[in-house]
């Protein structure tokens, strides 16, 4: 296994599209890093450049301290797992898994096999070693009973497991995953996430994973790399990215339901005025709040920080999504919609209600400066 480092890596496609723009990133040996962002943000291109499937237009890629820009894919010893599994339909599971290793063996010679017993023994030993590796990988993934089947005789989840198995037998310097769970249904996706985490714990391998699904990214990553328009917006652990988003884009991209953004003005004494009234910002915990006075700002409040039932704000509950253990309520107030994630309670759509915004852990964004996060109120427990 090896650390992977990108220094100012860019990609301009032949049609002039700048898909990746100066990405710098250090992935530690044994780390599970997830590249996440909306469709078209350049995450697959970044992964494919690491794999060697796409030429690097600028910057450098280092693996284990060695520059890899011009090393062909087959010599990088990285294993890639694709969304569409990329299994050979005419080969059974065992042969699909062994395929990469078989190819690395020297070509056999029938003549030598007949006349040279040493050569015969060596070939047999090689085959036995490959068989052992395939069996070990199959045991790790719980697919020993499927080894004789063809891909068409497998479910989607089983096929994906075989694709992971094929990567596993190669003992690569890093595993690269390109949206590997996107073709699976929601329940199976959840199960496979857990399996991938467990696999990572067991192997302690360097893994780079691409997904557009922020929940999947949060559930898998040691660290997330949030991308937009070919540019890295933030790198951090799930807690860092969720708790201290670098800008409005990251704040809105991470978290379900989406963070509420409320436009208003910061006034003297830490008062935030918006269309539905005023809010007192927790001044003691906001660094340099006075500097924002008189400016238009966006206040970002997570849905679980909006409490319905009492408080200084009033609004109409226009939609209720009831999940049994909790509810997402859409409240219309002051001409805008606010989402609250609340404990399940008897609430009816179309009723008026008081509500409160809990501002510990809220964020202020500057809408004129690319939504840079200006301040985050430290949660109570941290003070
Ligand atoms: P993501 O994986 O985040 O969805 P991609 O890395 O696939 O994004 O694509 C990033 C950008 O590069 C997009 O604008 C996409 O249209 C463009 N792109 C991807 N592949 C090619 C290609 N082979 N030729 C030209 N443009 C491409």
Tab-separated table of C-alpha atoms and ligand atoms in Angstrom:
chain	number	residue	atom	x	y	z
A	1	UNK	CA	0.000	0.000	0.000
A	2	UNK	CA	1.145	3.553	-0.625
A	3	UNK	CA	0.260	7.203	-0.090
A	4	UNK	CA	-1.145	9.020	-3.121
A	5	UNK	CA	-0.388	12.719	-3.613
A	6	UNK	CA	-1.823	15.098	-6.194
A	7	UNK	CA	-0.088	18.436	-6.692
A	8	UNK	CA	-2.002	21.025	-8.737
A	9	UNK	CA	-3.446	18.329	-10.972
A	10	UNK	CA	-5.531	19.576	-13.908
A	11	UNK	CA	-7.324	18.033	-16.830
A	12	UNK	CA	-8.328	19.763	-20.030
A	13	UNK	CA	-10.150	17.470	-22.466
A	14	UNK	CA	-9.559	17.692	-26.201
A	15	UNK	CA	-12.830	19.631	-26.587
A	16	UNK	CA	-11.453	22.357	-24.300
A	17	UNK	CA	-13.468	21.397	-21.195
A	18	UNK	CA	-11.421	22.030	-18.058
A	19	UNK	CA	-12.759	19.135	-16.014
A	20	UNK	CA	-10.249	19.344	-13.153
A	21	UNK	CA	-8.595	22.577	-12.084
A	22	UNK	CA	-5.524	22.454	-9.845
A	23	UNK	CA	-6.444	19.702	-7.411
A	24	UNK	CA	-3.941	19.228	-4.564
A	25	UNK	CA	-4.536	16.396	-2.180
A	26	UNK	CA	-2.542	14.067	0.051
A	27	UNK	CA	-4.065	10.667	0.648
A	28	UNK	CA	-2.292	8.855	3.462
A	29	UNK	CA	-1.263	5.223	3.317
A	30	UNK	CA	-4.297	3.172	4.367
A	31	UNK	CA	-6.725	6.072	4.248
A	32	UNK	CA	-10.288	5.882	2.857
A	33	UNK	CA	-10.859	9.117	0.928
A	34	UNK	CA	-14.114	9.892	-0.860
A	35	UNK	CA	-14.331	12.395	-3.724
A	36	UNK	CA	-17.860	13.784	-3.682
A	37	UNK	CA	-19.741	16.450	-5.590
A	38	UNK	CA	-22.554	16.949	-8.082
A	39	UNK	CA	-22.506	15.326	-11.494
A	40	UNK	CA	-19.872	16.881	-13.760
A	41	UNK	CA	-17.686	18.315	-10.963
A	42	UNK	CA	-14.630	16.329	-12.133
A	43	UNK	CA	-14.448	13.569	-9.528
A	44	UNK	CA	-14.390	10.655	-12.027
A	45	UNK	CA	-11.806	12.425	-14.141
A	46	UNK	CA	-9.628	12.869	-11.031
A	47	UNK	CA	-9.952	9.176	-10.177
A	48	UNK	CA	-9.235	8.128	-13.754
A	49	UNK	CA	-6.082	10.244	-13.756
A	50	UNK	CA	-4.938	8.467	-10.588
A	51	UNK	CA	-5.671	5.130	-12.288
A	52	UNK	CA	-3.803	6.135	-15.424
A	53	UNK	CA	-6.900	5.840	-17.614
A	54	UNK	CA	-6.816	9.543	-18.406
A	55	UNK	CA	-3.781	11.622	-19.268
A	56	UNK	CA	-2.834	14.361	-16.771
A	57	UNK	CA	-2.776	17.823	-18.398
A	58	UNK	CA	-0.912	19.614	-15.592
A	59	UNK	CA	0.498	19.096	-12.117
A	60	UNK	CA	1.903	15.871	-10.759
A	61	UNK	CA	0.698	12.595	-9.322
A	62	UNK	CA	2.951	10.812	-6.835
A	63	UNK	CA	2.376	7.305	-5.506
A	64	UNK	CA	4.680	6.125	-2.741
A	65	UNK	CA	6.927	9.099	-3.544
A	66	UNK	CA	7.315	8.167	-7.220
A	67	UNK	CA	6.019	10.432	-10.000
A	68	UNK	CA	3.379	8.505	-11.926
A	69	UNK	CA	2.180	10.974	-14.587
A	70	UNK	CA	3.698	9.044	-17.466
A	71	UNK	CA	3.507	5.510	-16.064
A	72	UNK	CA	0.944	3.458	-18.023
A	73	UNK	CA	-2.137	2.209	-16.143
A	74	UNK	CA	-1.104	-1.454	-16.215
A	75	UNK	CA	2.167	-0.623	-14.450
A	76	UNK	CA	0.604	1.431	-11.647
A	77	UNK	CA	-0.777	-1.649	-9.868
A	78	UNK	CA	-3.991	0.053	-8.866
A	79	UNK	CA	-7.266	-1.833	-8.816
A	80	UNK	CA	-10.353	-0.056	-10.057
A	81	UNK	CA	-13.941	-1.107	-9.349
A	82	UNK	CA	-16.501	0.322	-11.749
A	83	UNK	CA	-20.204	1.080	-11.470
A	84	UNK	CA	-21.056	-1.395	-14.238
A	85	UNK	CA	-18.901	-4.177	-12.660
A	86	UNK	CA	-17.045	-4.816	-15.975
A	87	UNK	CA	-17.135	-8.615	-15.570
A	88	UNK	CA	-16.499	-10.985	-18.468
A	89	UNK	CA	-19.867	-12.635	-19.221
A	90	UNK	CA	-18.373	-15.857	-20.638
A	91	UNK	CA	-16.083	-16.515	-17.641
A	92	UNK	CA	-17.228	-17.924	-14.314
A	93	UNK	CA	-16.626	-16.033	-11.075
A	94	UNK	CA	-13.357	-17.819	-10.295
A	95	UNK	CA	-11.908	-17.001	-13.705
A	96	UNK	CA	-13.220	-13.443	-13.600
A	97	UNK	CA	-11.430	-12.941	-10.307
A	98	UNK	CA	-8.257	-14.650	-11.509
A	99	UNK	CA	-8.199	-12.845	-14.849
A	100	UNK	CA	-5.825	-10.013	-13.924
A	101	UNK	CA	-3.357	-12.410	-12.314
A	102	UNK	CA	-3.529	-14.910	-15.184
A	103	UNK	CA	-2.648	-12.130	-17.572
A	104	UNK	CA	0.422	-11.250	-15.542
A	105	UNK	CA	1.736	-14.826	-15.811
A	106	UNK	CA	4.167	-15.550	-18.553
A	107	UNK	CA	2.631	-17.079	-21.664
A	108	UNK	CA	2.709	-20.845	-21.469
A	109	UNK	CA	4.560	-22.966	-23.983
A	110	UNK	CA	2.997	-26.288	-24.890
A	111	UNK	CA	6.310	-27.638	-26.125
A	112	UNK	CA	8.068	-26.843	-22.861
A	113	UNK	CA	5.150	-28.213	-20.860
A	114	UNK	CA	5.512	-31.583	-22.606
A	115	UNK	CA	9.300	-31.901	-22.426
A	116	UNK	CA	10.363	-29.893	-19.369
A	117	UNK	CA	9.170	-31.232	-15.984
A	118	UNK	CA	10.678	-28.262	-14.071
A	119	UNK	CA	8.706	-25.866	-16.222
A	120	UNK	CA	5.548	-27.974	-15.697
A	121	UNK	CA	6.006	-27.850	-11.929
A	122	UNK	CA	6.571	-24.095	-11.983
A	123	UNK	CA	3.394	-23.523	-14.006
A	124	UNK	CA	1.408	-25.699	-11.636
A	125	UNK	CA	2.755	-23.795	-8.627
A	126	UNK	CA	1.793	-20.466	-10.203
A	127	UNK	CA	-1.731	-21.721	-10.870
A	128	UNK	CA	-2.026	-23.004	-7.315
A	129	UNK	CA	-0.936	-19.629	-5.906
A	130	UNK	CA	-3.554	-17.821	-8.002
A	131	UNK	CA	-6.229	-20.305	-6.917
A	132	UNK	CA	-5.291	-19.736	-3.295
A	133	UNK	CA	-5.545	-15.965	-3.670
A	134	UNK	CA	-8.925	-16.212	-5.384
A	135	UNK	CA	-10.197	-18.555	-2.663
A	136	UNK	CA	-8.960	-16.226	0.088
A	137	UNK	CA	-10.611	-13.182	-1.527
A	138	UNK	CA	-13.843	-15.145	-2.061
A	139	UNK	CA	-13.835	-16.125	1.618
A	140	UNK	CA	-13.262	-12.487	2.664
A	141	UNK	CA	-16.275	-11.412	0.612
A	142	UNK	CA	-18.477	-14.432	1.403
A	143	UNK	CA	-18.820	-15.538	-2.215
A	144	UNK	CA	-17.150	-18.985	-2.085
A	145	UNK	CA	-20.396	-20.683	-3.127
A	146	UNK	CA	-20.602	-18.551	-6.294
A	147	UNK	CA	-17.213	-19.372	-7.797
A	148	UNK	CA	-18.575	-21.658	-10.530
A	149	UNK	CA	-21.339	-19.290	-11.648
A	150	UNK	CA	-21.382	-16.984	-14.653
A	151	UNK	CA	-22.105	-13.274	-14.065
A	152	UNK	CA	-25.620	-13.585	-15.527
A	153	UNK	CA	-26.445	-16.057	-12.740
A	154	UNK	CA	-25.680	-13.461	-10.046
A	155	UNK	CA	-27.690	-10.655	-8.439
A	156	UNK	CA	-26.464	-7.056	-8.704
A	157	UNK	CA	-24.993	-7.158	-5.209
A	158	UNK	CA	-23.200	-10.454	-5.904
A	159	UNK	CA	-21.748	-9.076	-9.150
A	160	UNK	CA	-20.433	-6.045	-7.324
A	161	UNK	CA	-18.858	-8.315	-4.727
A	162	UNK	CA	-17.117	-10.260	-7.521
A	163	UNK	CA	-15.853	-6.972	-8.977
A	164	UNK	CA	-14.433	-6.059	-5.556
A	165	UNK	CA	-12.989	-9.581	-5.293
A	166	UNK	CA	-11.178	-9.175	-8.576
A	167	UNK	CA	-9.588	-6.002	-7.201
A	168	UNK	CA	-8.720	-7.749	-3.952
A	169	UNK	CA	-6.758	-10.650	-5.476
A	170	UNK	CA	-4.402	-8.255	-7.206
A	171	UNK	CA	-3.007	-6.903	-3.950
A	172	UNK	CA	-2.831	-3.392	-5.416
A	173	UNK	CA	-1.084	-0.298	-4.022
A	174	UNK	CA	-4.494	1.398	-3.888
A	175	UNK	CA	-8.137	0.574	-4.553
A	176	UNK	CA	-10.083	3.013	-6.724
A	177	UNK	CA	-13.892	2.899	-6.729
A	178	UNK	CA	-15.979	4.769	-9.318
A	179	UNK	CA	-19.595	4.956	-8.083
A	180	UNK	CA	-19.564	1.199	-7.422
A	181	UNK	CA	-22.925	1.040	-5.646
A	182	UNK	CA	-25.024	3.225	-7.938
A	183	UNK	CA	-26.700	0.297	-9.706
A	184	UNK	CA	-27.906	-1.315	-6.484
A	185	UNK	CA	-31.193	-0.694	-4.721
A	186	UNK	CA	-31.193	1.464	-1.586
A	187	UNK	CA	-31.227	-1.371	0.954
A	188	UNK	CA	-28.420	-3.298	-0.723
A	189	UNK	CA	-26.425	-0.093	-1.079
A	190	UNK	CA	-26.622	0.368	2.679
A	191	UNK	CA	-25.419	-3.191	3.281
A	192	UNK	CA	-22.564	-2.874	0.796
A	193	UNK	CA	-21.403	0.369	2.443
A	194	UNK	CA	-21.013	-1.489	5.714
A	195	UNK	CA	-19.146	-4.295	3.951
A	196	UNK	CA	-16.772	-1.848	2.308
A	197	UNK	CA	-16.060	-0.193	5.677
A	198	UNK	CA	-15.372	-3.601	7.197
A	199	UNK	CA	-13.160	-4.533	4.255
A	200	UNK	CA	-11.207	-1.327	4.735
A	201	UNK	CA	-10.772	-2.018	8.446
A	202	UNK	CA	-9.471	-5.480	7.652
A	203	UNK	CA	-7.134	-4.543	4.792
A	204	UNK	CA	-6.072	-1.076	5.987
A	205	UNK	CA	-5.640	-0.345	2.292
A	206	UNK	CA	-5.485	3.038	0.575
A	207	UNK	CA	-8.923	3.551	-0.959
A	208	UNK	CA	-10.153	6.389	-3.154
A	209	UNK	CA	-13.877	6.346	-3.786
A	210	UNK	CA	-16.045	8.514	-6.046
A	211	UNK	CA	-19.732	9.181	-5.485
A	212	UNK	CA	-22.265	11.967	-6.057
A	213	UNK	CA	-24.234	10.760	-3.018
A	214	UNK	CA	-23.242	12.794	0.030
A	215	UNK	CA	-24.772	10.317	2.462
A	216	UNK	CA	-22.762	7.484	0.959
A	217	UNK	CA	-19.670	9.683	1.092
A	218	UNK	CA	-20.218	10.576	4.752
A	219	UNK	CA	-20.843	6.958	5.730
A	220	UNK	CA	-17.656	5.638	4.099
A	221	UNK	CA	-14.992	8.297	4.327
A	222	UNK	CA	-12.137	8.822	6.717
A	223	UNK	CA	-11.901	12.117	4.831
A	224	UNK	CA	-14.108	13.738	2.217
A	225	UNK	CA	-12.984	15.831	-0.716
A	226	UNK	CA	-15.910	18.014	-1.769
A	227	UNK	CA	-15.600	19.196	-5.379
A	228	UNK	CA	-17.451	21.663	-7.584
A	229	UNK	CA	-16.619	22.757	-11.141
A	230	UNK	CA	-13.304	20.902	-11.096
A	231	UNK	CA	-12.142	22.653	-7.918
A	232	UNK	CA	-11.759	21.224	-4.413
A	233	UNK	CA	-14.041	23.141	-2.056
A	234	UNK	CA	-13.089	21.453	1.192
A	235	UNK	CA	-11.155	18.469	2.501
A	236	UNK	CA	-12.019	17.126	5.929
A	237	UNK	CA	-13.488	14.399	8.075
A	238	UNK	CA	-17.274	13.989	7.857
A	239	UNK	CA	-17.621	15.851	11.180
A	240	UNK	CA	-15.435	18.752	10.003
A	241	UNK	CA	-17.225	19.133	6.685
A	242	UNK	CA	-20.645	18.923	8.339
A	243	UNK	CA	-19.820	21.049	11.377
A	244	UNK	CA	-17.581	23.665	9.775
A	245	UNK	CA	-18.385	23.878	6.054
A	246	UNK	CA	-15.912	26.094	4.207
A	247	UNK	CA	-18.571	27.825	2.147
A	248	UNK	CA	-22.245	27.912	1.292
A	249	UNK	CA	-21.868	25.279	-1.418
A	250	UNK	CA	-20.413	22.707	0.983
A	251	UNK	CA	-22.962	23.653	3.646
A	252	UNK	CA	-25.821	23.080	1.217
A	253	UNK	CA	-24.362	19.922	-0.293
A	254	UNK	CA	-23.694	18.006	2.914
A	255	UNK	CA	-26.519	17.051	5.274
A	256	UNK	CA	-30.066	15.753	4.870
A	257	UNK	CA	-32.417	17.556	4.701
A	258	UNK	CA	-30.473	20.474	3.251
A	259	UNK	CA	-29.369	23.326	5.520
A	260	UNK	CA	-31.767	26.291	5.640
A	261	UNK	CA	-30.342	29.554	4.283
A	262	UNK	CA	-32.030	32.692	5.534
A	263	UNK	CA	-31.086	36.042	4.032
A	264	UNK	CA	-31.024	39.049	6.321
A	265	UNK	CA	-28.959	41.876	7.759
A	266	UNK	CA	-26.714	41.896	10.782
A	267	UNK	CA	-27.549	44.866	13.020
A	268	UNK	CA	-26.012	46.392	16.112
A	269	UNK	CA	-25.895	44.174	19.154
A	270	UNK	CA	-25.771	40.975	17.119
A	271	UNK	CA	-29.347	41.186	15.877
A	272	UNK	CA	-30.110	39.417	12.621
A	273	UNK	CA	-33.106	40.923	10.810
A	274	UNK	CA	-34.951	38.911	8.174
A	275	UNK	CA	-38.389	39.084	6.595
A	276	UNK	CA	-40.090	37.193	9.411
A	277	UNK	CA	-38.601	39.206	12.283
A	278	UNK	CA	-35.386	39.452	14.217
A	279	UNK	CA	-33.091	36.892	15.782
A	280	UNK	CA	-30.483	37.481	18.436
A	281	UNK	CA	-27.228	35.895	17.327
A	282	UNK	CA	-25.237	34.247	20.115
A	283	UNK	CA	-22.627	37.007	20.053
A	284	UNK	CA	-20.408	35.540	22.728
A	285	UNK	CA	-19.573	32.635	20.480
A	286	UNK	CA	-19.219	34.392	17.125
A	287	UNK	CA	-15.786	35.680	16.344
A	288	UNK	CA	-15.671	39.277	15.033
A	289	UNK	CA	-19.409	39.564	14.563
A	290	UNK	CA	-19.198	43.371	14.761
A	291	UNK	CA	-17.367	43.404	11.426
A	292	UNK	CA	-20.502	42.155	9.678
A	293	UNK	CA	-22.787	44.955	10.848
A	294	UNK	CA	-25.051	46.450	8.195
A	295	UNK	CA	-24.148	43.715	5.705
A	296	UNK	CA	-26.493	41.364	3.971
A	297	UNK	CA	-25.698	37.861	5.103
A	298	UNK	CA	-27.067	34.385	4.862
A	299	UNK	CA	-27.680	32.559	8.067
A	300	UNK	CA	-27.350	28.789	7.719
A	301	UNK	CA	-29.299	26.654	10.153
A	302	UNK	CA	-29.546	22.867	10.001
A	303	UNK	CA	-33.082	21.419	10.011
A	304	UNK	CA	-32.506	19.673	13.353
A	305	UNK	CA	-31.875	23.116	14.870
A	306	UNK	CA	-35.385	24.342	14.041
A	307	UNK	CA	-37.793	23.544	16.877
A	308	UNK	CA	-41.510	23.610	16.206
A	309	UNK	CA	-44.183	24.196	18.888
A	310	UNK	CA	-42.954	27.304	20.670
A	311	UNK	CA	-40.621	30.235	20.063
A	312	UNK	CA	-40.563	33.755	18.660
A	313	UNK	CA	-41.208	32.941	14.962
A	314	UNK	CA	-44.508	31.982	13.393
A	315	UNK	CA	-45.243	30.104	10.218
A	316	UNK	CA	-47.550	27.655	8.494
A	317	UNK	CA	-46.669	23.983	8.264
A	318	UNK	CA	-47.317	23.269	4.604
A	319	UNK	CA	-45.883	19.742	4.316
A	320	UNK	CA	-45.185	16.880	6.713
A	321	UNK	CA	-42.951	13.931	5.840
A	322	UNK	CA	-43.475	11.376	8.566
A	323	UNK	CA	-40.755	8.719	8.925
A	324	UNK	CA	-42.246	7.165	12.043
A	325	UNK	CA	-39.388	7.990	14.382
A	326	UNK	CA	-39.010	11.576	13.126
A	327	UNK	CA	-40.674	14.097	10.836
A	328	UNK	CA	-39.457	16.625	8.303
A	329	UNK	CA	-41.717	19.679	8.390
A	330	UNK	CA	-41.745	22.371	5.720
A	331	UNK	CA	-42.721	25.689	7.290
A	332	UNK	CA	-43.676	28.763	5.278
A	333	UNK	CA	-42.676	31.918	7.098
A	334	UNK	CA	-41.871	35.452	5.952
A	335	UNK	CA	-42.231	34.459	2.303
A	336	UNK	CA	-39.750	31.580	2.430
A	337	UNK	CA	-39.645	27.897	3.252
A	338	UNK	CA	-37.815	26.451	6.189
A	339	UNK	CA	-37.322	22.764	6.873
A	340	UNK	CA	-37.389	21.372	10.385
A	341	UNK	CA	-36.375	17.868	11.346
A	342	UNK	CA	-38.367	17.156	14.482
A	343	UNK	CA	-39.218	14.231	16.696
A	344	UNK	CA	-42.431	12.516	15.570
A	345	UNK	CA	-45.477	14.307	17.054
A	346	UNK	CA	-49.086	14.847	16.012
A	347	UNK	CA	-48.721	17.742	13.540
A	348	UNK	CA	-51.172	18.469	10.754
A	349	UNK	CA	-50.408	20.002	7.387
A	350	UNK	CA	-51.953	23.447	6.942
A	351	UNK	CA	-51.789	24.474	10.613
A	352	UNK	CA	-50.001	27.540	11.966
A	353	UNK	CA	-47.265	27.044	14.520
A	354	UNK	CA	-44.671	28.913	16.512
A	355	UNK	CA	-41.069	27.865	15.953
A	356	UNK	CA	-37.574	28.675	17.085
A	357	UNK	CA	-34.173	28.688	15.392
A	358	UNK	CA	-31.476	27.347	17.677
A	359	UNK	CA	-28.387	29.249	16.673
A	360	UNK	CA	-25.694	27.285	18.442
A	361	UNK	CA	-23.780	25.703	15.598
A	362	UNK	CA	-25.373	27.997	12.982
A	363	UNK	CA	-23.286	29.614	10.228
A	364	UNK	CA	-23.044	32.992	8.550
A	365	UNK	CA	-22.244	33.151	4.841
A	366	UNK	CA	-21.305	36.128	2.721
A	367	UNK	CA	-23.515	35.862	-0.388
A	368	UNK	CA	-21.335	38.346	-2.286
A	369	UNK	CA	-18.058	36.475	-1.807
A	370	UNK	CA	-18.781	33.044	-3.287
A	371	UNK	CA	-20.585	32.143	-0.089
A	372	UNK	CA	-17.465	31.985	2.056
A	373	UNK	CA	-18.298	30.854	5.573
A	374	UNK	CA	-17.593	33.854	7.770
A	375	UNK	CA	-18.314	32.451	11.150
A	376	UNK	CA	-19.722	29.431	12.820
A	377	UNK	CA	-21.173	29.673	16.274
A	378	UNK	CA	-19.354	27.095	18.329
A	379	UNK	CA	-21.802	24.625	19.807
A	380	UNK	CA	-22.454	25.014	23.537
A	381	UNK	CA	-20.607	21.896	24.495
A	382	UNK	CA	-17.398	23.196	22.918
A	383	UNK	CA	-17.264	26.337	25.092
B	1	LIG	P1	-18.161	13.656	-12.427
B	1	LIG	O1	-17.471	12.361	-12.266
B	1	LIG	O2	-17.968	14.562	-11.256
B	1	LIG	O3	-19.615	13.516	-12.783
B	1	LIG	P2	-16.509	13.952	-14.766
B	1	LIG	O4	-15.138	13.891	-14.236
B	1	LIG	O5	-17.052	12.723	-15.413
B	1	LIG	O6	-17.486	14.455	-13.626
B	1	LIG	O7	-16.613	15.132	-15.814
B	1	LIG	C1	-16.154	16.445	-15.534
B	1	LIG	C2	-16.384	17.324	-16.760
B	1	LIG	O8	-15.608	16.852	-17.836
B	1	LIG	C3	-17.821	17.360	-17.255
B	1	LIG	O9	-18.104	18.640	-17.703
B	1	LIG	C4	-17.814	16.366	-18.378
B	1	LIG	O10	-18.810	16.682	-19.317
B	1	LIG	C5	-16.427	16.537	-18.950
B	1	LIG	N1	-15.918	15.298	-19.542
B	1	LIG	C6	-15.818	14.078	-18.955
B	1	LIG	N2	-15.259	13.175	-19.779
B	1	LIG	C7	-14.979	13.843	-20.929
B	1	LIG	C8	-14.384	13.477	-22.180
B	1	LIG	N3	-13.939	12.224	-22.396
B	1	LIG	N4	-14.274	14.430	-23.119
B	1	LIG	C9	-14.696	15.685	-22.903
B	1	LIG	N5	-15.256	16.110	-21.758
B	1	LIG	C10	-15.405	15.204	-20.767
